Amino acid sequence: MLKSRNKTLGEFIIENQSSFQYSSGELSKLINAIRLAAKVVNHEVNKAGLIDILGTAGDMNVQGEDQQKLDVLANEKFIQTLKNREIVCGIASEEEDDFISINSNDEQHRNKYVVLIDPLDGSSNIDVNVSVGTIFSIYRRITPEGTPVTLEDFLQPGKNQVAAGYIIYGTSTMLVYTTGDGVNGFTLNPAIGTFYLSHPEMQFPEAGKIYSVNEGNYTHFPQGVKDYIKYCQKEEGDRPYTSRYIGSLVSDFHRNMIKGGIYMYPKSSTATNGKLRLLYECNPMALIAEQANGKASNGHERILDLQPTELHERVPFFCGSKKMVEKAEGFMLKKA
Ligand code: AHM
Ligand code: MG
């Protein structure tokens, strides 16, 4: 038996396949495809600093190919990998206006899963060498297998997710995911291109001392949010809390899960539903949060209970250590 700390992601997927309720191997293949695309995108992200040397977006590279923006490239890599392996019946992406239906007439390849993805979140951080991430969410389709997917297959409440995860391209590259049985984190050893289980059974501390919000928007926030921020800053008990905001959801979430904290992207007078997208940003992070003993809310309701109505809809987002999210909700209940 391998020591858990030496386990590779590949070994972990095989070992845990049978514990998954619909175990047919399909979900394992899907996670494997995401693992592969993650390595490809990681390679591209690591070259970002060389863009002026290798050519900027719109330029031709030495092979005579067009240079692409990294978020466009990441989108293509994930979609290509998932399509080529014939393991999903549909894909929705932040980078695509509409969902992509993948039809296969082959009986063997009548796939049940749809994937929703934000291929490169926080991409405005790339130019300044700050961590970015990929977020993914997986559902079983609702419509019958063998027929083309419809919008209904994608507009499922987050509680129906069978798996969700993120990749963080940071000081090291990590893949963190859940299939509904806890959250595990794997770190890439770039020398040999293998992910190792480095963070087994990740858990949000019950309470924390970090709040993450874009305070530049403070004057536009609802009164309840302003009051909660003032509470975080007040000199009392274990406060003031520390303010940390990278502006890259995956990185802010990851730090808060390890150290204890709350991430907030509230609605404001200039953005009535906030900024983040329900289907491929908030839902997957909410599932991971709940599986890691944290909490995710739109300020009043559980994110995972919300019935989506549009592919790219936005939602206010409060996510992190359970006690902190509950406290923030308390302030919003008093003053919406
Ligand atoms: P993006 O999908 O365009 O990258 O936007 C999502 C990102 C999140 O990662 C981050 O938390 C947030 O936008 C930052 O927004 P702001 O600059 O408004 O604070
Ligand atoms: Mg995004």
Short mmCIF file of C-alpha atoms and ligand atoms in Angstrom, two decimals:
data_model
loop_
_atom_site.label_atom_id
_atom_site.label_comp_id
_atom_site.label_asym_id
_atom_site.label_seq_id
_atom_site.Cartn_x
_atom_site.Cartn_y
_atom_site.Cartn_z
CA MET A 1 0.00 0.00 0.00
CA LEU A 2 1.37 3.41 -0.97
CA LYS A 3 1.67 6.10 1.68
CA SER A 4 -1.09 8.62 0.88
CA ARG A 5 1.46 11.43 0.47
CA ASN A 6 3.18 9.53 -2.35
CA LYS A 7 0.02 8.78 -4.25
CA THR A 8 -0.33 10.15 -7.76
CA LEU A 9 -3.58 11.60 -9.08
CA GLY A 10 -3.82 8.71 -11.55
CA GLU A 11 -3.62 6.16 -8.71
CA PHE A 12 -6.07 8.12 -6.60
CA ILE A 13 -8.63 8.22 -9.42
CA ILE A 14 -8.43 4.45 -9.94
CA GLU A 15 -8.60 3.68 -6.21
CA ASN A 16 -11.62 5.90 -5.70
CA GLN A 17 -13.55 4.94 -8.79
CA SER A 18 -15.55 2.23 -7.03
CA SER A 19 -16.63 4.57 -4.21
CA PHE A 20 -18.41 6.78 -6.73
CA GLN A 21 -22.11 5.95 -6.83
CA TYR A 22 -22.46 5.66 -10.63
CA SER A 23 -19.08 4.02 -11.07
CA SER A 24 -18.78 3.21 -14.77
CA GLY A 25 -15.28 4.58 -15.28
CA GLU A 26 -16.63 7.45 -17.37
CA LEU A 27 -16.21 10.08 -14.69
CA SER A 28 -12.67 8.83 -14.01
CA LYS A 29 -11.84 9.22 -17.70
CA LEU A 30 -13.27 12.71 -17.60
CA ILE A 31 -11.14 13.75 -14.61
CA ASN A 32 -8.16 12.22 -16.39
CA ALA A 33 -8.85 14.36 -19.46
CA ILE A 34 -9.04 17.48 -17.28
CA ARG A 35 -5.73 16.47 -15.67
CA LEU A 36 -4.15 16.27 -19.12
CA ALA A 37 -5.55 19.62 -20.33
CA ALA A 38 -4.40 21.20 -17.05
CA LYS A 39 -0.82 20.20 -17.77
CA VAL A 40 -0.98 21.63 -21.29
CA VAL A 41 -2.47 24.93 -20.06
CA ASN A 42 0.05 25.04 -17.21
CA HIS A 43 2.84 24.84 -19.77
CA GLU A 44 1.35 27.77 -21.70
CA VAL A 45 0.71 29.87 -18.57
CA ASN A 46 4.33 29.39 -17.49
CA LYS A 47 5.49 30.89 -20.78
CA ALA A 48 3.31 34.01 -20.33
CA GLY A 49 6.25 36.18 -19.22
CA LEU A 50 8.00 35.45 -22.50
CA ILE A 51 5.14 36.80 -24.58
CA ASP A 52 7.07 39.89 -25.68
CA ILE A 53 9.91 37.67 -26.79
CA LEU A 54 7.81 34.97 -28.40
CA GLY A 55 5.21 37.37 -29.80
CA THR A 56 2.00 38.99 -28.53
CA ALA A 57 -1.57 38.08 -29.36
CA GLY A 58 -2.26 38.73 -33.02
CA ASP A 59 1.41 38.22 -34.04
CA MET A 60 2.66 35.24 -35.97
CA ASN A 61 5.02 32.90 -34.14
CA VAL A 62 8.09 31.29 -35.67
CA GLN A 63 6.05 28.41 -37.06
CA GLY A 64 3.89 30.97 -38.87
CA GLU A 65 0.96 30.31 -36.49
CA ASP A 66 -1.07 33.12 -34.95
CA GLN A 67 -0.25 33.85 -31.31
CA GLN A 68 -3.36 33.64 -29.18
CA LYS A 69 -4.44 35.20 -25.95
CA LEU A 70 -3.98 32.74 -23.13
CA ASP A 71 -7.65 32.60 -22.14
CA VAL A 72 -8.60 31.76 -25.73
CA LEU A 73 -5.84 29.18 -25.86
CA ALA A 74 -6.89 27.60 -22.55
CA ASN A 75 -10.46 27.42 -23.81
CA GLU A 76 -9.36 25.62 -26.96
CA LYS A 77 -7.12 23.18 -25.10
CA PHE A 78 -9.83 22.11 -22.65
CA ILE A 79 -12.50 21.79 -25.33
CA GLN A 80 -10.17 19.90 -27.68
CA THR A 81 -9.09 17.46 -24.99
CA LEU A 82 -12.66 16.75 -23.89
CA LYS A 83 -13.88 16.40 -27.48
CA ASN A 84 -11.03 14.18 -28.63
CA ARG A 85 -11.49 11.71 -25.82
CA GLU A 86 -15.22 11.35 -26.53
CA ILE A 87 -16.19 11.41 -22.88
CA VAL A 88 -18.73 14.23 -22.69
CA CYS A 89 -21.93 15.00 -24.57
CA GLY A 90 -21.79 18.77 -24.05
CA ILE A 91 -19.54 21.62 -22.95
CA ALA A 92 -20.34 25.17 -21.82
CA SER A 93 -17.57 27.70 -21.34
CA GLU A 94 -17.19 31.29 -20.19
CA GLU A 95 -15.48 31.88 -23.54
CA GLU A 96 -18.35 30.57 -25.69
CA ASP A 97 -21.70 32.35 -26.12
CA ASP A 98 -23.61 29.09 -26.51
CA PHE A 99 -23.07 25.53 -25.27
CA ILE A 100 -21.36 22.99 -27.52
CA SER A 101 -23.22 19.77 -28.29
CA ILE A 102 -21.03 16.75 -28.94
CA ASN A 103 -22.91 14.10 -30.83
CA SER A 104 -21.77 10.62 -31.30
CA ASN A 105 -23.77 8.07 -33.23
CA ASP A 106 -21.57 5.32 -31.91
CA GLU A 107 -23.47 3.31 -29.23
CA GLN A 108 -20.20 2.95 -27.31
CA HIS A 109 -19.80 6.68 -27.03
CA ARG A 110 -23.16 7.77 -25.75
CA ASN A 111 -21.82 9.90 -23.00
CA LYS A 112 -23.78 11.04 -19.98
CA TYR A 113 -21.81 13.99 -18.71
CA VAL A 114 -21.79 17.69 -19.47
CA VAL A 115 -18.92 19.94 -18.40
CA LEU A 116 -19.09 23.65 -17.62
CA ILE A 117 -15.81 25.46 -17.47
CA ASP A 118 -14.09 28.76 -16.89
CA PRO A 119 -10.87 27.93 -18.75
CA LEU A 120 -8.73 30.77 -17.37
CA ASP A 121 -10.27 32.73 -14.53
CA GLY A 122 -8.63 35.94 -13.34
CA SER A 123 -6.91 36.29 -16.71
CA SER A 124 -6.36 40.02 -16.19
CA ASN A 125 -3.67 38.88 -13.72
CA ILE A 126 -1.57 37.10 -16.34
CA ASP A 127 0.23 40.23 -17.52
CA VAL A 128 1.51 40.87 -14.00
CA ASN A 129 2.57 37.33 -13.15
CA VAL A 130 -0.14 36.69 -10.56
CA SER A 131 -1.87 33.31 -10.12
CA VAL A 132 -4.79 32.40 -12.33
CA GLY A 133 -6.97 29.30 -12.41
CA THR A 134 -9.32 26.99 -14.27
CA ILE A 135 -12.70 26.10 -12.76
CA PHE A 136 -14.83 23.11 -13.81
CA SER A 137 -18.22 21.67 -12.99
CA ILE A 138 -19.66 18.29 -14.07
CA TYR A 139 -23.29 17.11 -14.28
CA ARG A 140 -25.09 14.04 -15.56
CA ARG A 141 -27.31 15.05 -18.44
CA ILE A 142 -31.09 15.18 -17.89
CA THR A 143 -32.17 14.50 -21.49
CA PRO A 144 -31.92 10.93 -22.82
CA GLU A 145 -28.54 9.53 -23.85
CA GLY A 146 -27.97 9.41 -27.59
CA THR A 147 -29.98 12.60 -28.25
CA PRO A 148 -28.36 16.02 -28.66
CA VAL A 149 -27.93 17.91 -25.37
CA THR A 150 -30.21 20.86 -24.69
CA LEU A 151 -29.93 23.97 -22.53
CA GLU A 152 -31.83 22.10 -19.81
CA ASP A 153 -28.82 19.78 -19.31
CA PHE A 154 -26.69 22.80 -18.36
CA LEU A 155 -29.24 24.78 -16.32
CA GLN A 156 -29.26 22.42 -13.35
CA PRO A 157 -29.00 23.62 -9.77
CA GLY A 158 -25.48 23.29 -8.34
CA LYS A 159 -26.58 20.60 -5.88
CA ASN A 160 -26.87 18.21 -8.89
CA GLN A 161 -23.14 18.45 -9.65
CA VAL A 162 -21.40 15.07 -9.61
CA ALA A 163 -17.96 16.63 -9.49
CA ALA A 164 -16.28 20.03 -9.44
CA GLY A 165 -12.78 21.35 -9.13
CA TYR A 166 -10.19 23.93 -9.96
CA ILE A 167 -6.62 24.16 -11.12
CA ILE A 168 -4.47 26.91 -9.66
CA TYR A 169 -1.46 28.00 -11.68
CA GLY A 170 0.46 29.46 -8.76
CA THR A 171 3.87 29.17 -7.14
CA SER A 172 3.14 25.54 -7.75
CA THR A 173 0.34 24.17 -9.90
CA MET A 174 -2.40 22.31 -8.07
CA LEU A 175 -5.54 20.45 -9.05
CA VAL A 176 -8.20 20.42 -6.32
CA TYR A 177 -11.44 18.50 -6.83
CA THR A 178 -14.38 16.72 -5.28
CA THR A 179 -16.71 13.99 -6.48
CA GLY A 180 -18.99 14.59 -3.49
CA ASP A 181 -16.86 12.67 -1.01
CA GLY A 182 -14.56 15.37 0.40
CA VAL A 183 -11.97 17.54 -1.28
CA ASN A 184 -8.45 16.50 -2.24
CA GLY A 185 -5.60 18.61 -3.60
CA PHE A 186 -2.81 17.40 -5.91
CA THR A 187 0.41 19.28 -6.65
CA LEU A 188 2.17 19.03 -10.00
CA ASN A 189 5.79 17.98 -10.03
CA PRO A 190 6.77 19.88 -13.18
CA ALA A 191 9.99 17.91 -13.64
CA ILE A 192 8.09 14.72 -14.42
CA GLY A 193 4.62 16.09 -15.18
CA THR A 194 2.86 14.13 -12.42
CA PHE A 195 0.29 15.37 -9.91
CA TYR A 196 0.78 14.03 -6.36
CA LEU A 197 -1.74 13.97 -3.54
CA SER A 198 -0.35 16.78 -1.38
CA HIS A 199 -3.49 18.03 0.41
CA PRO A 200 -5.73 15.08 1.38
CA GLU A 201 -9.20 15.82 2.78
CA MET A 202 -9.01 19.60 2.68
CA GLN A 203 -11.21 21.47 5.17
CA PHE A 204 -12.07 25.13 5.70
CA PRO A 205 -11.35 26.15 9.29
CA GLU A 206 -14.76 26.74 10.94
CA ALA A 207 -13.87 30.44 11.37
CA GLY A 208 -11.02 32.54 10.05
CA LYS A 209 -9.44 35.97 10.11
CA ILE A 210 -9.20 36.89 6.43
CA TYR A 211 -11.78 38.80 4.39
CA SER A 212 -11.39 39.10 0.62
CA VAL A 213 -13.39 41.69 -1.27
CA ASN A 214 -12.74 44.47 -3.78
CA GLU A 215 -13.05 47.37 -1.35
CA GLY A 216 -12.74 49.84 -4.22
CA ASN A 217 -16.44 49.15 -4.77
CA TYR A 218 -17.30 49.88 -1.11
CA THR A 219 -19.50 52.93 -1.69
CA HIS A 220 -21.64 50.93 -4.15
CA PHE A 221 -22.22 47.97 -1.81
CA PRO A 222 -25.55 47.34 -0.02
CA GLN A 223 -25.62 48.62 3.58
CA GLY A 224 -25.48 45.08 5.06
CA VAL A 225 -22.20 44.38 3.24
CA LYS A 226 -20.75 47.74 4.33
CA ASP A 227 -21.70 46.91 7.93
CA TYR A 228 -20.06 43.49 7.72
CA ILE A 229 -16.85 45.03 6.33
CA LYS A 230 -16.84 47.53 9.22
CA TYR A 231 -17.35 44.58 11.61
CA CYS A 232 -14.29 42.84 10.08
CA GLN A 233 -12.23 46.00 10.63
CA LYS A 234 -13.38 46.69 14.19
CA GLU A 235 -10.87 46.40 17.05
CA GLU A 236 -12.68 43.85 19.21
CA GLY A 237 -12.06 40.21 20.25
CA ASP A 238 -10.03 38.50 17.51
CA ARG A 239 -10.61 41.44 15.15
CA PRO A 240 -9.62 43.40 13.12
CA TYR A 241 -9.36 40.70 10.47
CA THR A 242 -6.78 40.80 7.71
CA SER A 243 -7.80 42.02 4.26
CA ARG A 244 -6.41 39.93 1.37
CA TYR A 245 -7.65 40.27 -2.21
CA ILE A 246 -5.76 38.89 -5.18
CA GLY A 247 -8.57 39.46 -7.67
CA SER A 248 -8.31 35.87 -8.83
CA LEU A 249 -11.19 33.83 -7.40
CA VAL A 250 -9.37 30.50 -7.42
CA SER A 251 -6.36 31.94 -5.58
CA ASP A 252 -8.40 33.87 -3.01
CA PHE A 253 -10.59 30.82 -2.38
CA HIS A 254 -7.61 28.46 -2.12
CA ARG A 255 -5.83 30.63 0.43
CA ASN A 256 -9.00 31.07 2.48
CA MET A 257 -9.69 27.33 2.48
CA ILE A 258 -6.23 26.66 3.90
CA LYS A 259 -6.04 29.58 6.33
CA GLY A 260 -9.69 30.36 7.10
CA GLY A 261 -11.50 33.30 5.54
CA ILE A 262 -14.38 34.66 3.50
CA TYR A 263 -14.47 35.68 -0.17
CA MET A 264 -17.16 38.18 -1.20
CA TYR A 265 -18.31 39.52 -4.55
CA PRO A 266 -21.55 41.31 -3.56
CA LYS A 267 -24.06 43.01 -5.75
CA SER A 268 -23.58 46.76 -5.99
CA SER A 269 -25.36 49.81 -7.33
CA THR A 270 -23.31 49.43 -10.51
CA ALA A 271 -23.58 45.62 -10.87
CA THR A 272 -26.99 44.41 -9.71
CA ASN A 273 -26.02 40.72 -9.60
CA GLY A 274 -22.34 41.16 -8.82
CA LYS A 275 -19.81 39.92 -11.36
CA LEU A 276 -19.27 36.21 -10.93
CA ARG A 277 -21.07 33.62 -13.04
CA LEU A 278 -23.30 31.10 -11.31
CA LEU A 279 -22.73 28.09 -13.52
CA TYR A 280 -18.98 27.81 -13.98
CA GLU A 281 -17.58 30.02 -11.20
CA CYS A 282 -19.89 30.02 -8.16
CA ASN A 283 -21.50 26.55 -8.33
CA PRO A 284 -18.26 24.57 -8.57
CA MET A 285 -16.60 26.67 -5.85
CA ALA A 286 -19.74 26.29 -3.70
CA LEU A 287 -19.67 22.49 -4.01
CA ILE A 288 -15.98 22.40 -3.09
CA ALA A 289 -16.65 24.76 -0.15
CA GLU A 290 -19.48 22.62 1.23
CA GLN A 291 -17.51 19.42 0.74
CA ALA A 292 -14.70 21.07 2.73
CA ASN A 293 -16.99 22.08 5.59
CA GLY A 294 -17.37 25.64 4.33
CA LYS A 295 -20.41 27.54 3.09
CA ALA A 296 -21.49 29.44 -0.04
CA SER A 297 -24.38 31.83 -0.33
CA ASN A 298 -25.74 34.68 -2.44
CA GLY A 299 -26.18 36.58 0.81
CA HIS A 300 -29.54 35.02 1.61
CA GLU A 301 -29.79 31.60 -0.03
CA ARG A 302 -27.56 28.58 -0.53
CA ILE A 303 -25.80 28.89 -3.91
CA LEU A 304 -26.28 25.17 -4.66
CA ASP A 305 -30.09 25.49 -4.36
CA LEU A 306 -30.44 28.25 -6.96
CA GLN A 307 -32.26 27.31 -10.17
CA PRO A 308 -30.28 28.80 -13.08
CA THR A 309 -32.18 30.46 -15.90
CA GLU A 310 -29.32 31.46 -18.23
CA LEU A 311 -25.96 30.00 -19.18
CA HIS A 312 -23.94 33.09 -18.30
CA GLU A 313 -25.99 34.52 -15.43
CA ARG A 314 -24.29 36.35 -12.59
CA VAL A 315 -24.90 36.03 -8.87
CA PRO A 316 -23.64 37.74 -5.70
CA PHE A 317 -21.18 35.39 -3.98
CA PHE A 318 -20.16 34.94 -0.33
CA CYS A 319 -18.04 31.86 0.27
CA GLY A 320 -15.65 30.47 2.84
CA SER A 321 -15.44 29.52 6.50
CA LYS A 322 -18.94 28.64 7.70
CA LYS A 323 -19.09 31.00 10.69
CA MET A 324 -17.85 33.96 8.68
CA VAL A 325 -20.40 33.43 5.88
CA GLU A 326 -23.17 33.08 8.46
CA LYS A 327 -22.06 36.30 10.14
CA ALA A 328 -22.08 38.17 6.82
CA GLU A 329 -25.56 36.77 6.05
CA GLY A 330 -26.72 38.06 9.45
CA PHE A 331 -25.67 41.60 8.55
CA MET A 332 -27.40 41.34 5.16
CA LEU A 333 -30.59 40.07 6.75
CA LYS A 334 -30.72 43.20 8.90
CA LYS A 335 -30.05 45.55 5.97
CA ALA A 336 -30.33 44.18 2.43
P1 AHM B 1 -12.95 36.91 -15.12
O1 AHM B 1 -13.75 35.64 -15.34
O2 AHM B 1 -13.23 37.93 -16.18
O3 AHM B 1 -11.48 36.62 -14.93
O4 AHM B 1 -13.54 37.56 -13.79
C1 AHM B 1 -13.57 36.81 -12.61
C2 AHM B 1 -12.58 37.39 -11.64
C3 AHM B 1 -12.41 36.59 -10.38
O5 AHM B 1 -11.40 35.64 -10.49
C4 AHM B 1 -12.02 37.66 -9.40
O6 AHM B 1 -12.27 37.29 -8.08
C5 AHM B 1 -12.85 38.84 -9.83
O7 AHM B 1 -13.07 38.65 -11.22
C6 AHM B 1 -12.15 40.14 -9.63
O8 AHM B 1 -12.98 41.17 -10.09
P2 AHM B 1 -12.70 42.70 -9.70
O9 AHM B 1 -11.49 43.09 -10.47
O10 AHM B 1 -13.94 43.41 -10.14
O11 AHM B 1 -12.49 42.77 -8.22
MG MG B 2 -14.02 33.89 -14.90
#
